[in-house]
mmCIF file of N, CA and C in Angstrom:
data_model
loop_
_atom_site.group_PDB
_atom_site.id
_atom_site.type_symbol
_atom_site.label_atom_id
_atom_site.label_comp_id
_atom_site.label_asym_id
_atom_site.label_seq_id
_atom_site.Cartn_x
_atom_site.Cartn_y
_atom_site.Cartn_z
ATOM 1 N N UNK A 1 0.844 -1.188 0.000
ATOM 2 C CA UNK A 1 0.000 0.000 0.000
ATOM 3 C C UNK A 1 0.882 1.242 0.000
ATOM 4 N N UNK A 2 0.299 2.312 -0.850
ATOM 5 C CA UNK A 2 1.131 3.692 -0.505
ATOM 6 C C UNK A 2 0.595 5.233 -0.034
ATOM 7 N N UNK A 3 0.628 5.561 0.602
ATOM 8 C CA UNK A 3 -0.213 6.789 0.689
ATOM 9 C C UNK A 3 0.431 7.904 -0.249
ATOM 10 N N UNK A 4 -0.267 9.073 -0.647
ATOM 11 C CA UNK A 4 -0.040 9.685 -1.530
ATOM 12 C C UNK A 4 -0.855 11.008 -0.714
ATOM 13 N N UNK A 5 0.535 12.772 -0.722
ATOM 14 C CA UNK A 5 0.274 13.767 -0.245
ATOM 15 C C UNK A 5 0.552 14.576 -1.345
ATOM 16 N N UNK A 6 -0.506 15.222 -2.017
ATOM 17 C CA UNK A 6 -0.025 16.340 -2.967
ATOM 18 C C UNK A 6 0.151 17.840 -2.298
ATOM 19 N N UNK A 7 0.908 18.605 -3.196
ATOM 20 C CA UNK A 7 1.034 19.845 -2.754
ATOM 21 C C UNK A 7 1.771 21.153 -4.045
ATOM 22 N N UNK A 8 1.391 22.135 -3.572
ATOM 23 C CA UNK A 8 2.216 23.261 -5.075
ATOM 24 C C UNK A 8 1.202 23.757 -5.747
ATOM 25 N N UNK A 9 -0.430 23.422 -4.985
ATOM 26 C CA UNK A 9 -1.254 24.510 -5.924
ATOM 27 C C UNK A 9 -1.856 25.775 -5.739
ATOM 28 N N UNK A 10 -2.378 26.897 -6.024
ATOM 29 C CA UNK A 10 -2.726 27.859 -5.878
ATOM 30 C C UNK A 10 -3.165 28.652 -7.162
ATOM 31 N N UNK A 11 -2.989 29.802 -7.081
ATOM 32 C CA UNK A 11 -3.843 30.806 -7.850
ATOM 33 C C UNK A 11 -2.851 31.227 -8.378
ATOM 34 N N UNK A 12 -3.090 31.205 -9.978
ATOM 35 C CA UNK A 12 -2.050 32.260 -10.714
ATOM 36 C C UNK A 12 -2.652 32.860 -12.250
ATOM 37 N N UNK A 13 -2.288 33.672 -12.948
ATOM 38 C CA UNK A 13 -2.564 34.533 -13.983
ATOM 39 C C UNK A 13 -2.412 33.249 -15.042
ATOM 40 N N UNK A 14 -2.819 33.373 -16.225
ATOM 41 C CA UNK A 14 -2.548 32.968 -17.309
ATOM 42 C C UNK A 14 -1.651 33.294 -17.839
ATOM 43 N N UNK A 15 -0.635 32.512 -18.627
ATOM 44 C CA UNK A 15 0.717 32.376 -18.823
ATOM 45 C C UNK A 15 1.428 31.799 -18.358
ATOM 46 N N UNK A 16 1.284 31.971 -16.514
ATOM 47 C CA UNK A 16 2.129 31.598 -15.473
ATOM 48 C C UNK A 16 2.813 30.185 -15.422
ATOM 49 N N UNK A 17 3.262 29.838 -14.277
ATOM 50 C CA UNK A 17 3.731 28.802 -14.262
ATOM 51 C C UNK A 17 3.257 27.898 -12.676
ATOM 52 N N UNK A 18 3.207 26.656 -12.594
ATOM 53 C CA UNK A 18 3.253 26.269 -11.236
ATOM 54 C C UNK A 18 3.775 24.698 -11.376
ATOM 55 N N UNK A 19 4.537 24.409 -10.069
ATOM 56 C CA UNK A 19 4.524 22.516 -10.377
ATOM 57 C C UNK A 19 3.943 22.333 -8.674
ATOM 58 N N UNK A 20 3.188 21.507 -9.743
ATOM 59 C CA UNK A 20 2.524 20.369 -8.403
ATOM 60 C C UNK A 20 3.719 19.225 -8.202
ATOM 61 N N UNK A 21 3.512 18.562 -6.253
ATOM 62 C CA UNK A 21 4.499 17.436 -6.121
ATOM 63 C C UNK A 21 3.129 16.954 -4.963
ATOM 64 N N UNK A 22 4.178 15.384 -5.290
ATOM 65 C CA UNK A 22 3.418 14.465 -4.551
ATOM 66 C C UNK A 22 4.226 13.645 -4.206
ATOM 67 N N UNK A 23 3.750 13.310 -2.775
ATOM 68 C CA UNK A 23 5.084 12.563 -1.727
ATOM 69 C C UNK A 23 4.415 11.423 -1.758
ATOM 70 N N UNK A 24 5.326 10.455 -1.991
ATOM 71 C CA UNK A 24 4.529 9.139 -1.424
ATOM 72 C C UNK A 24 5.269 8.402 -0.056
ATOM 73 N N UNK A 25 4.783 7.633 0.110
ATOM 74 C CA UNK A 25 4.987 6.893 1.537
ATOM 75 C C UNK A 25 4.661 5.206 1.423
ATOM 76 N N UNK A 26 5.362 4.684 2.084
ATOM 77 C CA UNK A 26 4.450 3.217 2.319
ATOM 78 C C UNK A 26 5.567 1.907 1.383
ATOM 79 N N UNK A 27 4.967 1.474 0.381
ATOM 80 C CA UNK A 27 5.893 0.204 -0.738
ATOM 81 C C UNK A 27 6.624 1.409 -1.465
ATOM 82 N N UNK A 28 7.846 0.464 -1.726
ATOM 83 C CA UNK A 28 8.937 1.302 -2.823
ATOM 84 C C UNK A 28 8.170 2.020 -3.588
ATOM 85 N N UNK A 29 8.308 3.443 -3.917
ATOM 86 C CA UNK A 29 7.821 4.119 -4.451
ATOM 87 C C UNK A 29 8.182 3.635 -6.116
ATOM 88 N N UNK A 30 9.021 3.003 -6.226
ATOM 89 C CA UNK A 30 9.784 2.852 -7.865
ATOM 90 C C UNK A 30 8.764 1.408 -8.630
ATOM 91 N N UNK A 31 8.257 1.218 -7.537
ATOM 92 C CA UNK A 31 7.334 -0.088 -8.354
ATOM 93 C C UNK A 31 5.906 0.074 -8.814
ATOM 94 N N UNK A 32 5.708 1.522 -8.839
ATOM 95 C CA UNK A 32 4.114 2.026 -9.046
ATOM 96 C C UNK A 32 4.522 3.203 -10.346
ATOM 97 N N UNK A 33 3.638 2.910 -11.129
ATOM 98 C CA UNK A 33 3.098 3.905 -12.080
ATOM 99 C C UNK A 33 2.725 5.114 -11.478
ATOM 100 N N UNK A 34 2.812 5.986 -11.702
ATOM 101 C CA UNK A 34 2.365 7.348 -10.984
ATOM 102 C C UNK A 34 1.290 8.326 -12.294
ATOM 103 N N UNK A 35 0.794 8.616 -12.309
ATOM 104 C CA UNK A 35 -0.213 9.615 -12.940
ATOM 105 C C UNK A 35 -0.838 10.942 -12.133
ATOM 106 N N UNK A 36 -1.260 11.811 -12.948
ATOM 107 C CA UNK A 36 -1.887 13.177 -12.653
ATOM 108 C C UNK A 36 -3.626 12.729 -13.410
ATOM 109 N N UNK A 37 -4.469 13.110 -12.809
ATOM 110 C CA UNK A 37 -5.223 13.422 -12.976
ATOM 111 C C UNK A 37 -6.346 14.899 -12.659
ATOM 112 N N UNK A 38 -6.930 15.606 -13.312
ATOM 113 C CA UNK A 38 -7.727 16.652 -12.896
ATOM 114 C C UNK A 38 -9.300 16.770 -13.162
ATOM 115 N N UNK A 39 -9.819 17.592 -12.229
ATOM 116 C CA UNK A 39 -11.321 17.225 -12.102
ATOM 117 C C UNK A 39 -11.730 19.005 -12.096
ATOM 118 N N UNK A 40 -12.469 19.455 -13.420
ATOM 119 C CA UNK A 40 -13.565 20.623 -12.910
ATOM 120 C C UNK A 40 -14.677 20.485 -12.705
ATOM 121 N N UNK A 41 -15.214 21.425 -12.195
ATOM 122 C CA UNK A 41 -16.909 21.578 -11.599
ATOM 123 C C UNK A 41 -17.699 20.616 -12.598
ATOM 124 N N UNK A 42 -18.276 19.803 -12.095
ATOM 125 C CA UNK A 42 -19.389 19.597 -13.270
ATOM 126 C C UNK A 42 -18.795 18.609 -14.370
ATOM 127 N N UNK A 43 -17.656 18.282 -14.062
ATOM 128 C CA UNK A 43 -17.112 17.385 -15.116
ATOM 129 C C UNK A 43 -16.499 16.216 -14.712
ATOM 130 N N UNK A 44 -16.329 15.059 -15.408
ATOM 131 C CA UNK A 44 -15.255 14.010 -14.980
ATOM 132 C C UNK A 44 -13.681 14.278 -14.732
ATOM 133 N N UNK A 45 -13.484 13.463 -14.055
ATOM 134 C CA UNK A 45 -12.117 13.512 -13.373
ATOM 135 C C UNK A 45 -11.099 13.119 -14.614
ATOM 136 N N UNK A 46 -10.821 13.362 -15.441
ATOM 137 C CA UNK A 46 -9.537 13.621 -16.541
ATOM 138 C C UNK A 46 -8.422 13.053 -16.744
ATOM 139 N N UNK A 47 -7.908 12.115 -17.530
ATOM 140 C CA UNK A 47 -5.878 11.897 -17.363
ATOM 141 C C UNK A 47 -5.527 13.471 -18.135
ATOM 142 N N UNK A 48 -3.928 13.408 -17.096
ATOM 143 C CA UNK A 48 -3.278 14.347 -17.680
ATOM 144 C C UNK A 48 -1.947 14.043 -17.708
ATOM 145 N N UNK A 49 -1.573 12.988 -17.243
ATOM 146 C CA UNK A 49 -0.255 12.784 -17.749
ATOM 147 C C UNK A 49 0.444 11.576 -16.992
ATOM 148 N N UNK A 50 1.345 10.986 -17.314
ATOM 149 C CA UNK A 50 1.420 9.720 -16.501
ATOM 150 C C UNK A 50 2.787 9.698 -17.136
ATOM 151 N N UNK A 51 3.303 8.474 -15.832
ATOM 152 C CA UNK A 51 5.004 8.491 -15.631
ATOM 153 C C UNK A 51 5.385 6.758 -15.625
ATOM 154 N N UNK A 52 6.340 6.131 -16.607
ATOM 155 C CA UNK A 52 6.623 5.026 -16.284
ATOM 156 C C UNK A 52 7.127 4.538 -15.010
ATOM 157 N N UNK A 53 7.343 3.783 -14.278
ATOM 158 C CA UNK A 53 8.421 2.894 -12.836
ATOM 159 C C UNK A 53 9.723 3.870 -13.066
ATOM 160 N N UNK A 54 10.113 3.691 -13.796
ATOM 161 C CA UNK A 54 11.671 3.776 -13.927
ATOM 162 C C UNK A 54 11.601 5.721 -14.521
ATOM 163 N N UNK A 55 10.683 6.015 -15.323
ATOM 164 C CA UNK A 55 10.775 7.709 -15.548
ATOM 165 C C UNK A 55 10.858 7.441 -17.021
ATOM 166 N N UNK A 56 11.121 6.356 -17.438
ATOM 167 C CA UNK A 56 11.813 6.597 -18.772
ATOM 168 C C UNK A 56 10.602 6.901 -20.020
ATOM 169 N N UNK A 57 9.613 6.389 -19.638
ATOM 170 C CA UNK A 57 7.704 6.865 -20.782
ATOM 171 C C UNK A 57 7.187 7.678 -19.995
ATOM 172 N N UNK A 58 6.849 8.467 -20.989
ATOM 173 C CA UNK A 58 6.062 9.299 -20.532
ATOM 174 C C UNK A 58 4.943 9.528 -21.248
ATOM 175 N N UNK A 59 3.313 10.097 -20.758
ATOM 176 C CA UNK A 59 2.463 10.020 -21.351
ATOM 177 C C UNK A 59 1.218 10.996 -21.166
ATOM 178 N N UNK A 60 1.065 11.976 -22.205
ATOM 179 C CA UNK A 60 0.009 13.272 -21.745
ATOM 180 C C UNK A 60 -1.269 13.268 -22.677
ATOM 181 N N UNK A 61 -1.700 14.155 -22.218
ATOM 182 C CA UNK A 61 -3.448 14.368 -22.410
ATOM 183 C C UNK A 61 -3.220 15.541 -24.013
ATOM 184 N N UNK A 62 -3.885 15.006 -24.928
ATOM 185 C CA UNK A 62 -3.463 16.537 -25.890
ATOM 186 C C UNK A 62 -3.812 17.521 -25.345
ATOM 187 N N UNK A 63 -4.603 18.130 -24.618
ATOM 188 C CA UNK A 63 -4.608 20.038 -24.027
ATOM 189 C C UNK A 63 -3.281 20.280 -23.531
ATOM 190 N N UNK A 64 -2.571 19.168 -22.517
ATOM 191 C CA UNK A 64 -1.419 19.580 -22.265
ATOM 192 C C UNK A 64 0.161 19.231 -22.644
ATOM 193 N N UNK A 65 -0.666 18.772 -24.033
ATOM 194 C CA UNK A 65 0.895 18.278 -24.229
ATOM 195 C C UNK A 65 1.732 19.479 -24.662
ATOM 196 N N UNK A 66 3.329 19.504 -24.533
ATOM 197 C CA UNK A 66 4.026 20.866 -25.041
ATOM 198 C C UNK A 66 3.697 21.742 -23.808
ATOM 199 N N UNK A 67 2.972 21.432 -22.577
ATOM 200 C CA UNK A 67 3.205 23.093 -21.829
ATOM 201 C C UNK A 67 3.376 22.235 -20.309
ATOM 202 N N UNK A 68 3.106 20.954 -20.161
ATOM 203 C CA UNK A 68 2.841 20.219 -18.882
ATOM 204 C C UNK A 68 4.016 19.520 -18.742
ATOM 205 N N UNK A 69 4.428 18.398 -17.979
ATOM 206 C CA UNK A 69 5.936 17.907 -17.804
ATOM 207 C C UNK A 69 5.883 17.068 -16.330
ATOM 208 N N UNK A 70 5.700 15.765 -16.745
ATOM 209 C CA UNK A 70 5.653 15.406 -15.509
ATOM 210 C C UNK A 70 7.109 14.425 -15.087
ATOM 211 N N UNK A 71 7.260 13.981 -14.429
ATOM 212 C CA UNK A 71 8.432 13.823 -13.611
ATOM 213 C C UNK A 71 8.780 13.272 -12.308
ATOM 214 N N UNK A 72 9.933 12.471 -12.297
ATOM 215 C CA UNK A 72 10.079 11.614 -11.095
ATOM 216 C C UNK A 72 11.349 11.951 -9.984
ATOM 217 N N UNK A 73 11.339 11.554 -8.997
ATOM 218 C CA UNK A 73 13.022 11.633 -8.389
ATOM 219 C C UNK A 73 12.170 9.823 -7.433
ATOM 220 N N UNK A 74 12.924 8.734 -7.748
ATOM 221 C CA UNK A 74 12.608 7.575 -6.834
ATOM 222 C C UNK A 74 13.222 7.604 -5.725
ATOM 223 N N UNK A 75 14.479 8.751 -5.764
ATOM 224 C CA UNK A 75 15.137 8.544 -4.638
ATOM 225 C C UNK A 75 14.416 9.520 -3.217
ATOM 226 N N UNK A 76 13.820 10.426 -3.873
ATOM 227 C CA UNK A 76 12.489 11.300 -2.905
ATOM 228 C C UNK A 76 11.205 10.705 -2.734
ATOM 229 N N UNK A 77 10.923 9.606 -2.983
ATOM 230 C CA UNK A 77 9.849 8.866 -3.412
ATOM 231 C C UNK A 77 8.679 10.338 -3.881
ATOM 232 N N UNK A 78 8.829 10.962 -4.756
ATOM 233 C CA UNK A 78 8.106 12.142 -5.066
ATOM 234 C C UNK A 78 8.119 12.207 -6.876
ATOM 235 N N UNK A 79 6.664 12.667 -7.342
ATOM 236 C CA UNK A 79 6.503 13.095 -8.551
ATOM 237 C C UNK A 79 5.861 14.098 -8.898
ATOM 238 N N UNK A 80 6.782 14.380 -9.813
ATOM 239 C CA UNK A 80 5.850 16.224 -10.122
ATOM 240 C C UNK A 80 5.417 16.741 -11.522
ATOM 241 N N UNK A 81 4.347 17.863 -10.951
ATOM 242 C CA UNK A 81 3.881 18.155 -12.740
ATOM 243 C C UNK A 81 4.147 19.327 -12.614
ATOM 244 N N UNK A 82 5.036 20.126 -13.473
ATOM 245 C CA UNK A 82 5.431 21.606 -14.228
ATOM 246 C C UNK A 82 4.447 21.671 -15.261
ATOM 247 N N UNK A 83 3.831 22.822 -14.657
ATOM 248 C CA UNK A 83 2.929 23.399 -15.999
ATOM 249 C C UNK A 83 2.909 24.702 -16.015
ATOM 250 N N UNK A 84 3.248 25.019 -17.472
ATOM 251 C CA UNK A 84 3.722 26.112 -17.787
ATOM 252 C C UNK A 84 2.789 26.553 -18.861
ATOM 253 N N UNK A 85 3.263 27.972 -19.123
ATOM 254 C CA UNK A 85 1.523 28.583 -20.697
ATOM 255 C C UNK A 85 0.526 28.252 -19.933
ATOM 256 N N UNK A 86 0.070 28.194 -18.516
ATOM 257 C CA UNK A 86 -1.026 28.004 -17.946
ATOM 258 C C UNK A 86 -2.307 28.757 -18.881
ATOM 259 N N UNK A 87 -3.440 27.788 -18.687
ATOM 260 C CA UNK A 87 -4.917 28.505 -19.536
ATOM 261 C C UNK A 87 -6.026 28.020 -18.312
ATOM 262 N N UNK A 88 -7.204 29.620 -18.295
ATOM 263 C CA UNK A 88 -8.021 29.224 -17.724
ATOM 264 C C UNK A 88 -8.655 27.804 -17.555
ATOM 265 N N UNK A 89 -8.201 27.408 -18.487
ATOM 266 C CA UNK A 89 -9.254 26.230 -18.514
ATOM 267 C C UNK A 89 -8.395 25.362 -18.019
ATOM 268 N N UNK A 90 -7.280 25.535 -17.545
ATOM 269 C CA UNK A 90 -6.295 24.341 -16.736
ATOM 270 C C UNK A 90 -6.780 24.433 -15.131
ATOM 271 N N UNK A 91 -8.000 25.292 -14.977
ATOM 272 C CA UNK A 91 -8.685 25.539 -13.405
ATOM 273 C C UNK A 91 -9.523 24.024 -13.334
ATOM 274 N N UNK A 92 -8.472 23.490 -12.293
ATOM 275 C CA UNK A 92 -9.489 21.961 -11.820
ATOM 276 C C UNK A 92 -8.822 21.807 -10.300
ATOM 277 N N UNK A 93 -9.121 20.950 -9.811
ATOM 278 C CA UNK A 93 -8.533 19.718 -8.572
ATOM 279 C C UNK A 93 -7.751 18.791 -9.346
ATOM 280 N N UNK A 94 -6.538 18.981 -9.005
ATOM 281 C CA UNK A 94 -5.552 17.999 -9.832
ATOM 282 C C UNK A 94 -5.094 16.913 -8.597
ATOM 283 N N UNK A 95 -5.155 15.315 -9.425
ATOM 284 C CA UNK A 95 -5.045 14.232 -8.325
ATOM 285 C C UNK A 95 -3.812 13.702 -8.879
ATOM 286 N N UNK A 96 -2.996 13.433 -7.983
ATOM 287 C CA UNK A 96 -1.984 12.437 -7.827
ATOM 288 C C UNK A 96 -2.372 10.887 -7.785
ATOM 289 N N UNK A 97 -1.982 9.829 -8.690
ATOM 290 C CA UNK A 97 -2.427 8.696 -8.879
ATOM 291 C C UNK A 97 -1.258 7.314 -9.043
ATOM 292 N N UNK A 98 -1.591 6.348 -8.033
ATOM 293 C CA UNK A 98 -0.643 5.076 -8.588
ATOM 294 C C UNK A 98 -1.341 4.269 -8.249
ATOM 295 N N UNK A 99 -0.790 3.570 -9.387
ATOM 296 C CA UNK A 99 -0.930 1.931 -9.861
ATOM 297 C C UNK A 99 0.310 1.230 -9.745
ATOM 298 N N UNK A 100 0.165 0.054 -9.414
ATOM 299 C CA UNK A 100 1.324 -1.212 -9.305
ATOM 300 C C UNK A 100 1.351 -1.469 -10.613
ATOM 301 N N UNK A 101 0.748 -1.640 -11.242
ATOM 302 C CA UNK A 101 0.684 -2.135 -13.066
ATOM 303 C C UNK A 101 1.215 -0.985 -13.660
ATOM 304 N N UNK A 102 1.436 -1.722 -14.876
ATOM 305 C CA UNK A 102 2.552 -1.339 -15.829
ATOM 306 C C UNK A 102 1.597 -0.008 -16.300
ATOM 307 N N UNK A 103 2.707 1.151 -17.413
ATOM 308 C CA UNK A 103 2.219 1.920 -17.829
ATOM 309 C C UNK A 103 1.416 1.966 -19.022
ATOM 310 N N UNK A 104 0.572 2.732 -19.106
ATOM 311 C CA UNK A 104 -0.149 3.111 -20.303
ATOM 312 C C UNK A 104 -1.621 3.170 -20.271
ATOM 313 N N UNK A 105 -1.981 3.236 -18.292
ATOM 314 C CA UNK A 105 -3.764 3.426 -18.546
ATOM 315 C C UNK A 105 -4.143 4.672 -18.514
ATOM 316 N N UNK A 106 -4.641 5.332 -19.278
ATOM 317 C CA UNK A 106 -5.379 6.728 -18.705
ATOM 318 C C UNK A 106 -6.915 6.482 -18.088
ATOM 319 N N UNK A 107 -7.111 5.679 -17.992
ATOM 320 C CA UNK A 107 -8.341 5.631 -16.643
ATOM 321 C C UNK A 107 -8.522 5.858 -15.373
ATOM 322 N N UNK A 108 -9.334 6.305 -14.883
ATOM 323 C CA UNK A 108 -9.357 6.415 -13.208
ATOM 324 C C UNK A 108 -8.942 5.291 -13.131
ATOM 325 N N UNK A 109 -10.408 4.400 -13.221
ATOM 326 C CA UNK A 109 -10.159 2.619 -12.186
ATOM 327 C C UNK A 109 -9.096 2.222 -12.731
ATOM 328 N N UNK A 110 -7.967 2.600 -13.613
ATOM 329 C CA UNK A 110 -6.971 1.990 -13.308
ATOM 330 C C UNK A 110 -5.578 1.843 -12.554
ATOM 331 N N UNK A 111 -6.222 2.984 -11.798
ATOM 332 C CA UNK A 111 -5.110 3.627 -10.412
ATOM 333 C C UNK A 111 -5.645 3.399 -8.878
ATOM 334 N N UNK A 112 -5.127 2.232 -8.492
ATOM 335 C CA UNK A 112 -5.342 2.156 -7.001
ATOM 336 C C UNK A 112 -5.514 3.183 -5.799
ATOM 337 N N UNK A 113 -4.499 3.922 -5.946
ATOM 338 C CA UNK A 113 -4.550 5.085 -4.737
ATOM 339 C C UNK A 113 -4.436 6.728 -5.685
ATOM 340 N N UNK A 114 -4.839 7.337 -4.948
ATOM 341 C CA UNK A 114 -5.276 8.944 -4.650
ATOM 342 C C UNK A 114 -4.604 9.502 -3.882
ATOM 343 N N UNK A 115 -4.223 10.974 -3.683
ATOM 344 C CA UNK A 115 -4.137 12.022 -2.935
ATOM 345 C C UNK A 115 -5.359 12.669 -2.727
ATOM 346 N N UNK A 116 -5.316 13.642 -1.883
ATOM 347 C CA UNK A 116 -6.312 14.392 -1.701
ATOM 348 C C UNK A 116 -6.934 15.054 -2.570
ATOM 349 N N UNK A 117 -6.110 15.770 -3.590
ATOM 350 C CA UNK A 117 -6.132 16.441 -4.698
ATOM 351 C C UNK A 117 -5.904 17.902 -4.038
ATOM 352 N N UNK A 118 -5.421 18.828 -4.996
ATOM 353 C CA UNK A 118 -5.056 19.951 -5.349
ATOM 354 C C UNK A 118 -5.311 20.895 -6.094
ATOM 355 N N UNK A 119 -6.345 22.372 -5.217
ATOM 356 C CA UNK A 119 -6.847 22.946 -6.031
ATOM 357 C C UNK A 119 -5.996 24.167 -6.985
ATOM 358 N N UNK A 120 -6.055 23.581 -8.467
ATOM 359 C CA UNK A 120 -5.141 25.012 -9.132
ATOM 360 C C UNK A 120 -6.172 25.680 -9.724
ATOM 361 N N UNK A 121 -5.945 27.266 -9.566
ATOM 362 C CA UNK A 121 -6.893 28.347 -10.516
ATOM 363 C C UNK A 121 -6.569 29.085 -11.467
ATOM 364 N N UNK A 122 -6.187 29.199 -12.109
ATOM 365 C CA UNK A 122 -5.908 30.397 -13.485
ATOM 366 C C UNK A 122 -6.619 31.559 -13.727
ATOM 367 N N UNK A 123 -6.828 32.160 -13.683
ATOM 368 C CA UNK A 123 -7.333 33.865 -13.913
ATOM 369 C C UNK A 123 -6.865 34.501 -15.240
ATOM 370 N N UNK A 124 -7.606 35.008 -16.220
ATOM 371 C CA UNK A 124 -7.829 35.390 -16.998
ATOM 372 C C UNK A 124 -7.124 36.537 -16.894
#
């Protein structure tokens, strides 16, 4: 089992920049798939980008591909998303996500554990 703490969001202008991180805890952090997911008002909860075991695949959502960047350190058991060219419409609850299985799901149910999630806002 792993627990999962996100953190790094807040309010910023369009253009801007912010990276979300997420600590994990619990089984080797290097044996879980890690993913981002985000959720706005009124809508389903979203893939936005996902990270192989090892760092080496990587895998994004087209709105953010070219401005998002996600990323590992195994030795911090921590993964993070840089997003940069921020757009209003990047305003959601962004979730931190792992799976023990291999990479390449963009589904919720295919990620065992959650963070709390993390609210980011963009302003026009």
């Amino acid at each position: 089992q792993v627990q999962l703490v996100g953190s790094g969001g807040g309010l910023m202008q369009a253009g801007g920049s912010l990276r979300l991180s997420c600590a994990a805890s619990g089984r080797p952090f290097s044996s879980y798939t890690m993913a981002w997911f985000r959720q706005s008002p009124g809508k389903e909860r979203e893939f936005v980008a996902a990270i192989s075991m090892s760092g080496a695949w990587t895998n994004y959502a087209e709105p953010v591909k070219g401005r998002f960047t996600i990323s590992r350190d195994n030795a911090k058991n921590t993964v993070y998303l840089q997003m940069n060219s921020l757009k209003p419409e990047d305003t959601a609850v962004y979730y931190c996500a792992a799976t023990p299985f291999g990479f390449g799901d963009r589904n919720t149910n295919g990620y065992t554990y959650w963070d709390q999630g993390t609210q980011v806002t963009v302003s026009s």
